[in-house]
XYZ file of C-alpha atoms in Angstrom:
481
model
C -10.329 75.265 44.382
C -8.358 75.234 41.136
C -11.557 75.195 39.077
C -13.062 78.083 41.064
C -9.921 80.208 40.614
C -9.892 79.548 36.891
C -13.537 80.549 36.546
C -12.953 83.778 38.471
C -10.056 84.703 36.227
C -12.245 83.921 33.251
C -14.800 86.421 34.473
C -12.238 89.180 35.019
C -10.676 88.699 31.622
C -13.958 88.535 29.813
C -14.848 91.927 31.233
C -11.561 93.357 29.844
C -10.645 94.096 26.305
C -13.082 92.595 23.816
C -10.151 91.426 21.738
C -8.923 89.173 24.574
C -9.954 85.585 24.175
C -10.064 82.788 26.726
C -10.090 78.949 26.350
C -11.050 76.132 28.669
C -9.762 72.495 28.275
C -10.876 69.366 30.041
C -8.970 66.054 30.018
C -7.539 63.197 32.082
C -4.125 63.486 33.665
C -1.541 60.613 33.884
C -3.380 59.063 36.800
C -6.692 59.098 34.939
C -8.297 61.946 36.909
C -10.358 64.621 35.147
C -8.528 67.975 34.985
C -9.780 71.411 33.778
C -7.251 73.869 32.335
C -7.990 77.547 31.638
C -5.734 79.787 29.482
C -5.756 83.285 27.938
C -3.583 84.921 25.266
C -0.607 86.995 26.410
C -1.323 90.736 26.333
C 2.330 91.402 25.377
C 3.484 88.568 23.053
C 1.733 88.262 19.725
C 2.641 84.561 19.455
C 4.837 81.893 21.021
C 5.939 78.378 20.019
C 3.290 75.777 20.712
C 4.664 73.320 23.305
C 1.827 70.885 23.534
C -1.256 71.700 25.457
C -3.949 69.682 27.162
C -4.614 67.653 23.989
C -1.053 66.321 23.996
C -1.222 65.649 27.717
C -4.496 63.770 27.178
C -2.861 61.702 24.450
C 0.093 60.908 26.682
C -2.241 59.793 29.439
C -4.085 57.446 27.078
C -0.774 56.037 25.814
C 0.301 55.385 29.376
C -2.884 53.424 30.030
C -2.357 51.400 26.847
C 1.227 50.618 27.878
C -0.016 49.277 31.199
C -2.626 47.074 29.496
C -0.124 45.737 26.931
C 2.360 44.927 29.672
C -0.278 42.934 31.530
C -1.366 41.015 28.428
C 2.177 40.157 27.299
C 3.337 38.970 30.710
C 5.301 42.024 31.793
C 6.516 42.844 35.265
C 3.034 43.728 36.417
C 1.646 40.231 35.599
C 1.161 38.096 38.669
C 1.331 34.290 38.997
C -2.348 33.882 38.101
C -1.943 36.017 34.988
C 1.120 34.028 33.913
C -0.779 30.760 34.358
C -3.699 32.023 32.317
C -1.339 33.163 29.567
C 0.362 29.747 29.499
C -2.984 27.946 29.304
C -4.120 30.231 26.527
C -0.917 29.578 24.574
C -1.269 25.808 25.064
C -4.877 25.907 23.877
C -3.939 27.909 20.805
C -1.137 25.432 19.953
C -3.500 22.481 20.327
C -6.068 24.152 18.086
C -3.331 24.846 15.527
C -2.188 21.193 15.566
C -5.775 19.986 15.180
C -6.389 22.372 12.285
C -3.144 21.237 10.617
C -4.178 17.583 10.905
C -7.648 18.254 9.523
C -6.107 20.200 6.658
C -3.882 17.218 5.827
C -6.876 14.853 5.808
C -8.936 17.204 3.662
C -6.021 17.555 1.241
C -5.890 13.782 0.823
C -9.648 13.633 0.293
C -9.384 16.436 -2.266
C -6.730 14.503 -4.217
C -8.902 11.391 -4.215
C -11.946 13.318 -5.461
C -9.888 14.982 -8.195
C -8.662 11.543 -9.292
C -12.231 10.200 -9.363
C -13.315 13.219 -11.410
C -10.539 12.590 -13.936
C -11.570 8.945 -14.178
C -15.204 9.875 -14.783
C -14.204 12.365 -17.447
C -12.126 9.712 -19.207
C -15.001 7.242 -19.108
C -17.427 9.852 -20.448
C -15.049 10.550 -23.329
C -14.769 6.813 -24.065
C -18.567 6.470 -24.040
C -18.916 9.470 -26.358
C -16.457 7.971 -28.853
C -18.182 4.588 -28.653
C -21.556 6.267 -29.264
C -20.198 8.021 -32.349
C -18.719 4.774 -33.622
C -22.006 2.907 -33.206
C -23.962 5.751 -34.773
C -21.772 5.741 -37.883
C -21.738 1.949 -38.258
C -24.101 0.652 -40.972
C -26.872 -1.686 -39.899
C -26.149 -5.371 -40.568
C -28.373 -7.236 -43.049
C -31.376 -9.034 -41.654
C -30.412 -12.578 -40.747
C -32.880 -15.442 -41.213
C -34.510 -16.813 -38.095
C -33.085 -20.181 -37.119
C -34.271 -22.530 -34.404
C -32.355 -22.295 -31.126
C -29.437 -24.649 -30.737
C -29.428 -27.188 -27.919
C -27.860 -25.944 -24.703
C -24.174 -26.488 -24.168
C -23.349 -29.323 -21.854
C -21.351 -28.733 -18.656
C -21.154 -25.014 -19.245
C -21.887 -24.393 -15.599
C -23.804 -21.165 -16.306
C -27.502 -20.613 -16.906
C -29.277 -17.433 -17.781
C -32.338 -15.997 -16.055
C -34.664 -18.210 -18.055
C -32.608 -21.348 -17.607
C -30.956 -21.280 -21.051
C -27.228 -21.746 -21.400
C -25.004 -18.774 -22.152
C -22.013 -19.459 -24.402
C -18.799 -18.317 -22.755
C -16.320 -18.516 -25.630
C -15.678 -14.773 -25.521
C -14.607 -15.031 -21.862
C -11.892 -17.594 -22.425
C -8.236 -16.645 -22.346
C -5.225 -18.678 -23.283
C -3.568 -20.815 -20.615
C -0.048 -19.747 -19.763
C 2.636 -21.992 -21.142
C 4.907 -23.701 -18.673
C 7.826 -21.438 -17.824
C 6.156 -18.249 -19.058
C 6.583 -16.261 -15.849
C 5.942 -12.613 -16.532
C 5.786 -11.658 -20.213
C 2.356 -11.264 -21.756
C 2.116 -11.389 -25.547
C -1.010 -9.925 -27.059
C -0.767 -12.119 -30.150
C -0.931 -15.271 -28.065
C -4.217 -14.384 -26.373
C -7.365 -15.713 -28.039
C -9.944 -13.087 -27.223
C -13.413 -13.361 -28.672
C -14.985 -10.673 -30.832
C -16.794 -9.093 -27.885
C -13.559 -7.441 -26.672
C -14.238 -6.863 -22.987
C -16.801 -8.749 -20.987
C -19.797 -6.561 -20.172
C -21.530 -8.001 -17.101
C -25.174 -7.523 -16.189
C -26.253 -6.995 -12.606
C -28.811 -9.776 -12.591
C -29.145 -11.521 -9.243
C -29.873 -15.225 -9.461
C -29.630 -17.892 -6.818
C -26.751 -20.350 -7.118
C -27.920 -23.422 -5.197
C -25.364 -26.035 -4.246
C -26.238 -29.692 -4.737
C -26.800 -31.677 -1.570
C -23.556 -32.725 0.030
C -21.425 -30.628 -2.319
C -20.285 -28.007 0.207
C -16.875 -28.326 1.807
C -15.389 -25.328 3.636
C -12.135 -27.166 4.173
C -11.538 -27.634 0.467
C -10.987 -25.336 -2.482
C -14.114 -25.594 -4.616
C -15.912 -22.670 -6.195
C -17.596 -20.037 -4.049
C -21.281 -20.852 -3.548
C -22.569 -18.080 -1.289
C -21.575 -15.202 0.973
C -23.234 -14.622 4.353
C -24.561 -11.420 5.883
C -21.939 -8.856 7.017
C -20.957 -8.884 10.700
C -19.696 -5.555 12.091
C -16.641 -5.641 14.370
C -15.574 -2.005 14.697
C -16.272 1.518 13.431
C -13.375 3.894 12.764
C -13.122 6.935 15.007
C -12.254 9.717 12.535
C -12.431 10.730 8.877
C -9.042 9.028 8.344
C -10.909 5.728 8.710
C -13.580 6.251 6.057
C -11.442 3.921 3.916
C -8.955 1.396 5.241
C -7.702 -2.165 5.353
C -7.745 -4.729 8.155
C -6.229 -8.197 8.071
C -4.708 -11.204 9.831
C -1.580 -13.194 9.055
C -2.542 -16.778 8.046
C 1.019 -17.929 8.832
C 1.963 -15.663 11.723
C 5.598 -15.442 12.863
C 6.908 -14.629 16.362
C 6.647 -12.280 18.212
C 3.059 -11.967 16.933
C 0.519 -14.760 17.241
C -2.155 -15.961 14.784
C -4.953 -14.109 16.625
C -3.303 -10.714 16.079
C -5.416 -8.295 13.994
C -3.851 -5.415 12.063
C -5.406 -2.239 10.688
C -4.457 0.782 8.530
C -6.622 3.904 8.090
C -5.911 5.063 4.530
C -7.300 8.601 4.182
C -4.729 11.395 4.331
C -1.471 12.497 2.739
C 0.725 10.754 5.350
C -0.595 7.185 5.670
C 2.042 5.144 7.502
C 0.569 3.937 10.834
C -0.058 0.201 11.316
C -2.171 -0.609 14.394
C -1.998 -4.078 15.974
C -4.625 -5.652 18.271
C -4.132 -8.818 20.313
C -7.393 -10.341 19.067
C -10.803 -9.529 17.606
C -12.171 -8.553 21.018
C -9.476 -5.916 21.530
C -10.162 -4.612 18.005
C -13.860 -4.225 18.810
C -12.936 -2.307 21.994
C -10.433 -0.120 20.166
C -7.384 -1.012 22.303
C -4.270 -1.482 20.108
C -1.309 -3.221 21.728
C 1.151 -2.182 19.021
C 1.545 0.808 16.679
C 4.216 0.589 13.975
C 5.368 3.530 11.861
C 6.011 2.343 8.306
C 9.132 3.740 6.581
C 7.294 4.365 3.275
C 3.842 5.866 2.732
C 0.965 3.496 1.918
C -1.113 3.819 -1.267
C -4.797 2.953 -0.816
C -6.386 -0.249 0.565
C -4.505 -3.052 -1.208
C -2.215 -4.239 1.623
C -2.001 -7.752 3.095
C -0.097 -9.837 5.685
C 1.776 -13.077 5.069
C 4.441 -15.002 7.001
C 5.307 -12.166 9.358
C 5.490 -9.430 6.722
C 3.222 -6.622 5.568
C 2.996 -6.307 1.774
C 1.829 -2.977 0.364
C 2.154 -0.541 -2.530
C 4.369 2.492 -2.010
C 2.553 5.802 -2.500
C 2.605 7.258 -6.031
C 4.606 4.362 -7.490
C 4.330 0.795 -8.808
C 6.780 -0.374 -6.139
C 5.749 -3.205 -3.823
C 7.254 -3.263 -0.330
C 7.722 -6.178 2.033
C 7.897 -4.825 5.595
C 9.139 -7.300 8.220
C 7.070 -6.914 11.395
C 9.647 -8.443 13.742
C 12.589 -6.228 12.732
C 10.342 -3.294 11.784
C 12.298 -2.725 8.588
C 11.949 -3.161 4.821
C 12.931 -6.713 3.813
C 12.320 -6.404 0.047
C 11.273 -3.856 -2.547
C 10.457 -4.375 -6.232
C 8.553 -2.647 -9.030
C 5.577 -4.582 -10.404
C 6.415 -4.629 -14.145
C 4.330 -2.205 -16.229
C 1.629 -1.923 -13.544
C -0.543 1.182 -13.584
C -0.497 3.285 -10.432
C -1.977 6.381 -8.757
C -5.272 6.388 -10.626
C -4.365 4.813 -13.976
C -6.324 1.554 -13.517
C -8.256 1.665 -10.212
C -11.411 -0.142 -9.195
C -14.645 1.707 -10.011
C -14.744 3.467 -6.620
C -11.353 5.108 -7.277
C -9.130 5.692 -4.266
C -5.875 4.921 -6.187
C -6.696 1.197 -5.970
C -4.474 0.334 -8.947
C -2.576 -2.500 -7.221
C -4.351 -4.933 -4.891
C -2.162 -7.425 -3.012
C -3.804 -10.471 -1.406
C -3.121 -13.931 0.033
C -4.935 -17.249 -0.306
C -4.148 -20.938 0.149
C -1.754 -20.845 -2.806
C 0.338 -17.864 -1.703
C 0.802 -14.178 -2.540
C -1.028 -12.452 -5.415
C -1.229 -9.032 -7.067
C -4.276 -7.813 -9.010
C -3.643 -4.834 -11.314
C -3.631 -3.751 -14.963
C -1.199 -2.416 -17.551
C -1.304 -0.228 -20.634
C -0.583 -3.329 -22.697
C -3.625 -5.056 -21.203
C -5.690 -1.932 -21.987
C -7.282 -1.813 -18.549
C -8.130 -5.518 -18.271
C -7.398 -7.199 -14.946
C -4.006 -8.903 -14.756
C -3.330 -11.482 -12.017
C 0.245 -12.253 -10.982
C 1.509 -14.757 -8.440
C 4.467 -13.340 -6.507
C 7.416 -14.810 -4.683
C 6.775 -13.827 -1.035
C 10.484 -13.288 -0.317
C 11.768 -11.413 -3.365
C 8.424 -10.086 -4.767
C 9.365 -11.418 -8.213
C 6.512 -12.294 -10.561
C 6.320 -16.094 -10.866
C 3.448 -16.303 -13.355
C 0.748 -14.028 -14.805
C -2.736 -14.283 -16.291
C -4.648 -11.653 -18.246
C -8.430 -11.728 -17.871
C -11.119 -10.332 -20.116
C -12.817 -7.897 -17.744
C -11.983 -4.242 -17.196
C -10.621 -3.382 -13.775
C -12.492 -0.068 -13.571
C -15.800 -1.815 -14.323
C -15.799 -3.701 -11.008
C -15.887 -2.360 -7.448
C -13.379 -4.760 -5.888
C -11.953 -8.267 -6.095
C -10.575 -11.081 -3.946
C -8.865 -14.423 -4.551
C -9.842 -17.781 -3.001
C -7.989 -20.979 -3.911
C -6.433 -19.412 -6.999
C -9.798 -18.132 -8.276
C -10.393 -14.403 -8.748
C -13.879 -13.066 -7.905
C -15.087 -9.532 -8.691
C -17.859 -7.499 -7.010
C -20.200 -5.474 -9.218
C -20.915 -2.424 -7.008
C -19.423 -0.751 -3.941
C -22.519 1.331 -3.037
C -25.584 -0.761 -3.899
C -26.820 -2.419 -0.692
C -27.740 -5.569 -2.640
C -25.223 -6.318 -5.381
C -23.556 -9.471 -6.741
C -20.226 -11.140 -7.220
C -20.396 -11.111 -10.999
C -17.277 -12.781 -12.416
C -14.876 -15.616 -11.612
C -11.509 -16.386 -13.212
C -9.750 -19.677 -12.453
C -5.957 -19.489 -12.748
C -5.776 -23.291 -12.848
C -7.732 -23.527 -16.105
C -7.077 -19.940 -17.343
C -10.798 -19.560 -17.966
C -13.330 -17.002 -16.755
C -17.095 -16.969 -16.539
C -20.002 -14.890 -15.268
C -21.506 -15.713 -11.890
C -24.269 -14.126 -9.818
C -23.633 -14.593 -6.116
C -25.556 -12.131 -3.895
C -23.401 -9.768 -1.852
C -24.355 -7.090 0.706
C -22.821 -3.613 1.096
C -24.414 -2.881 4.466
C -23.002 0.644 4.848
C -23.017 1.477 1.110
C -19.351 2.364 0.455
C -17.181 -0.737 0.382
C -13.561 0.252 -0.228
C -11.761 -3.014 0.626
C -12.654 -6.718 0.288
C -10.070 -9.441 0.969
C -10.090 -13.143 1.726
C -8.916 -14.043 5.231
C -7.273 -17.445 4.925
C -6.909 -17.897 8.686
C -10.672 -17.654 9.319
C -11.830 -18.556 5.787
C -13.968 -15.422 5.730
C -14.099 -12.221 3.739
C -12.847 -9.092 5.519
C -14.185 -5.749 4.229
C -14.034 -2.034 5.058
C -17.454 -0.528 4.414
C -17.781 3.231 5.038
C -15.833 3.451 8.357
C -16.934 -0.078 9.401
C -14.787 -3.217 9.625
C -17.036 -6.145 8.685
C -16.645 -9.850 7.899
C -18.633 -12.354 5.808
C -18.993 -16.112 6.202
C -18.377 -18.163 3.040
C -19.671 -21.400 1.560
C -17.498 -23.213 -0.963
C -18.445 -26.104 -3.199
C -16.582 -29.360 -2.751
C -13.623 -29.568 -5.079
C -14.293 -32.218 -7.754
C -12.106 -35.300 -7.611
C -9.421 -35.504 -10.268
């Protein structure tokens, strides 16, 4: 009816004065209904203040609709119980996604720091190789020496080359520590050969043991390492690298079958997971989770006599954490030790300080600026963490992938990625002498970030690219004195 009336008026006015003008508007009202509005200029007033018009009313109607929608979305008075529940679930989901993204960001930040450290190490090694190349290029050629017949092989050297000939080892020898010399290392007292650092070749040769010479209850030299046995795979990226271990002299309330584990990727590594036994580890059911008071640096931790020993993040400090009281029992700096990427193993990962346990007690493997990157072995007091005695070897720490100690003998592994590599060097702290060896070793998953000797089981424990694996060992019988 309203539309018809407006149209009729439009017809009457259009037939009037040609100067009269009419206008027709169409728009929604506040309730959303379509409304037509017809208007004509006043025949008397030339102009009047503009008070709005259909456009403004249309805008108001749209704003009203938007207000209703916003009120519903933000949980206003018009939101019912179902809407409130949906809003709460949406908020909870968003918070969970935010927490997950924050955790992943933390892990990626830790991985980024590790990769940056590895890049710096590679750049340093490239610069060293460039300088060495220039030095060799500028060195004059030595005069031609006359050919002399080969000398007879050395007796009792214990090492044969690929063709069966003896290899002299004088350049591997280091001085024995004098009685009472506990921690100071004097460069002038070390008798290093002219070769400087031992360069080891990755030649794999069999090391057969004579009949009846094996004795896994004794402390002879390592003869062979078995195939890796997988016990568990880590669940997340935090477990790409890690350390797992058992206490060879467990203290109440934890028994000797307890297995402990730390995932070491991330910027906040402080969780220590405990499993009742190997079976519970394989199932992934921890019975205890301890939160360490100080952050852990890399994969060099170990357990001994009821305490966890580890390196504090970004420092040369060693920490003894008592499992029973869940508190720090001792803390001490390892004198002059490199840390946070100064002298790591070849795979990087801030593996500057490696703490381990064998039949003779607690050890630390590291290097110092004074040792110029060569491996230093120190025996530690398990209560106070004081250095009792030290040995400096003749092999660079960053030239080997990892190391472990059995019966006071240090063994190094040549590669952390090659599936078939070797244990290439052995240093005996009893005689203060080192030599090359070639014992086959398998990196089944091709990224071995931790290798330690488990005294309780007399096996090697390793962490190979998310996987916790173990290796059986064969030791030669210790010679009678």
